[in-house]
């Protein structure tokens, strides 16, 4: 039986007790003019699989508040889970926003029951120093202020040029603990812009037809889906390219010979904290280069894309995930015939800490490999041969649900989605068996329902853990590998350290 593997990250902190909420911590929206959509990019320092890593993070959303010469930034440290705070700065007469650091950005009170200390984290400026072959990241005591050029719309970080031993760390604004030690997670070369663009809206009287979209991603995996195409004079509109924003449209211009040119940099909307765009791209040996447009060539009733299409996070660099890049795309008219969904794939059934957990994937294709309309595809989870109904009281879902849509998205319940049709279903019982069956609503009214086979797994045994030595430390991480100090109900990776130094990790569900 295949195992469902999860990746986790760790960060080591040295924390000192505090008796009260630290002075200067801002957790409520400050007074002033709130700008809730601010396009932000930076060079990001994170902790990944226990090691420091760096990446370019473009197009994520934050918030600004302006109140006279006071300016506030929400969650200046982007990728540390659990932050919900503001740092405060002052705009100088020459147009520089100055944020004097360190400033507290997170506080967790200790618990008398387990003797844990209060936890305070700060945003602080750091630099790198070298002594021989050893590099140490320490607070920048000469440049303690995050300085950013302000023009009334945009903030652009002014790098201090102080990390003479390693300029990679120049101007790094990162997390520190109560001892002002660097614990990772930071941003550098930060840029922000108050957002004023809106997604395109197709004409209300647009004549629309459904098309099947087939394409390959950069791994040469064949994928596809259903989209809508409409024409309006010399314009062609496409809806459904963005699975995260299925209602978003992109627009192209139709030439006299039927060729369609779709410009890049079309804003599609804001979701999951990111600004999303349609971009054209050239492909070469696994890499994409952004271009000005994508050309569609008419081939009978089909449209064939002459270059790659990207659904992108931000509009500056190629920044997308699985299923967001499309090569060799073909749009073919959809012909309505009854389709039967392919059988689901089951990866694992496990019983841990009073919970039976089924890991599976719903395939958005029919038995012949034709891609299905995501909006018509559903599935049921079975417990001991009977469809199971998930409720807010037992499984922490937002509403009672038995017929689960393929587009279901929730990471904070016993029914969790992981993208690309991956799901985990957990039930508080020792199941004899658990299974899943998908079904598809054919026809304009969805009345013609076809079903896959019922796929199930039998629980044959329960593993027991023998504690060879006492547990001295327990940590929890979410599915993105970020440590969570106060887990809410949901699935986590638990990492325990025993007195003999041994470390054990496991999937757990917090109830």
Phi, psi and omega in degrees: 000132182290145178262142177268109188269136177239144179257140178229159178238155178229150175223135182259128183234146171249116190238145179243148183289145173233148185267345183205167177304129185294145178295136178096352177287122182249109181249349176258151179299122182294162175289148180132193179275119181270130172248100188280346179238108182229112179290126187227141175221156179194168165267125194247138176251122182229171172253119184228126185049041176080001183236151177290142178219159180229144181207164173264123182246111184242143170082020178270157186262139167224191182228149174236151169232130177244128179221090185067237178266007176267140178224140183231138176244133179271131175050067181297330175265106192289311197259013173267121187293139172100355178284139173207073186209173183235148166251151186249138177224176179232135178270121182278163180301334180268015172081035176242127175270120184246123178247105182284122184244160007281152172230139179292140181233350179205144179215128175233118180291147176288168180241125180296331184299320181249005177073017182283149180274161170296151180238127176234131175242148184235152163269129187211152178274136183231161171219172181248136176237145180242139170230098186069236180267003183259130177249132180236131177265118186228161176303141177275097186284343179269329180236082184270359185251131170280115184248133183221134177289132184238125179244016181094344178231321188238148170245129179230122184296137174262111183285134186283340182070033186258343182276070186294336180278336179199097185293349174302334183261005184298122179077024182283120174257113190220177180278140171230160177266191185293342176266007180059040173262142179292127180239016180090185179061098180201173181228149181214152181055051187280135174227137181225147178215127176297126190270134180228008179269152178236153179296155177293144176242123180288153177301143183294331182265021181295133175277116191245139173232152178271142178229147168274131177252123173239145182197174173241148172266185185292347177265009181066022174278130178280127182225179178178187181177191182245133178229169176243137179234135177222153177240148181217089184068243181265010182247145174241133183243138178234131177238137176110003178291331184258107182292338178279333178229073188296342180273353184287146180247151164236156188231137175232164179252134184265125177275173183300329181272008179090352177294140181246130176250118180252110182294150172285178176062039173267118182286127185254342180137180184243125178209147180051032176081011181231145170277128186246144186223155167265130180226145168272155182204150168266149183242134178209110175053051175087359182239149179248145173235125184294137178240175184284336186195168171243138179253129173254130179252133180285130178227090188066239177268355183266160168242126180248125179282133183271351176211180184283156174239137180239137166258110200240147172273109186082172183235018184259315181226163176294119188207084182216175180246191180301134178083007182251006175238139187227114175250152176053042184288138176230128175256116181238139181306137179276129177249121186287113171222151179300131181239140179249123184295146177293158182292138177297161175253129177254127181263325187193144166234122183227155176238117182219130173051047176081008182236133169267126185237124179251126178250125187207171178226132174266125182268125183275045179225163175266183185296342179258008178087008177282133182286138183265157172288117184305326184289345181257357186262131181225173173206160173241142171264135183251138172243115181050050173076008178237138177301137184256140177255123179270137183233155177300327184290322185262321188244002174065023172286163184285336177207158178299131187210132173241313175274106190260123180289150176302329182277004179306137181219117177198132179244002187240035180214182177282350174247105190240143177250142181241010182085157181056033177077010179273136182219154169233126178242127181236140182225138183281074176192161172269101185281142169289321176205155172225151182208182181209143176222132177263155176216156189231134181265098179278162177086162183299325181262001178072017185278338181270099187259128174243151186234150169281177169290153174280115178258132184218163178228140180259135178276115187262342183193164180236126179278146178241142179256127178258123182277106180285333179210161184295151175279129181248346180204137178228130179228152178237144180227142176282181185289349175268002178085013182262133180293137180242117185282330180229081186298135170268170181305133180157187182267136181219165167262124178259131179240116180246144176243130181261167184299333180276005178091352180288148182237135178231139176236148180203158172280133177223154173245123178275129181255000000 
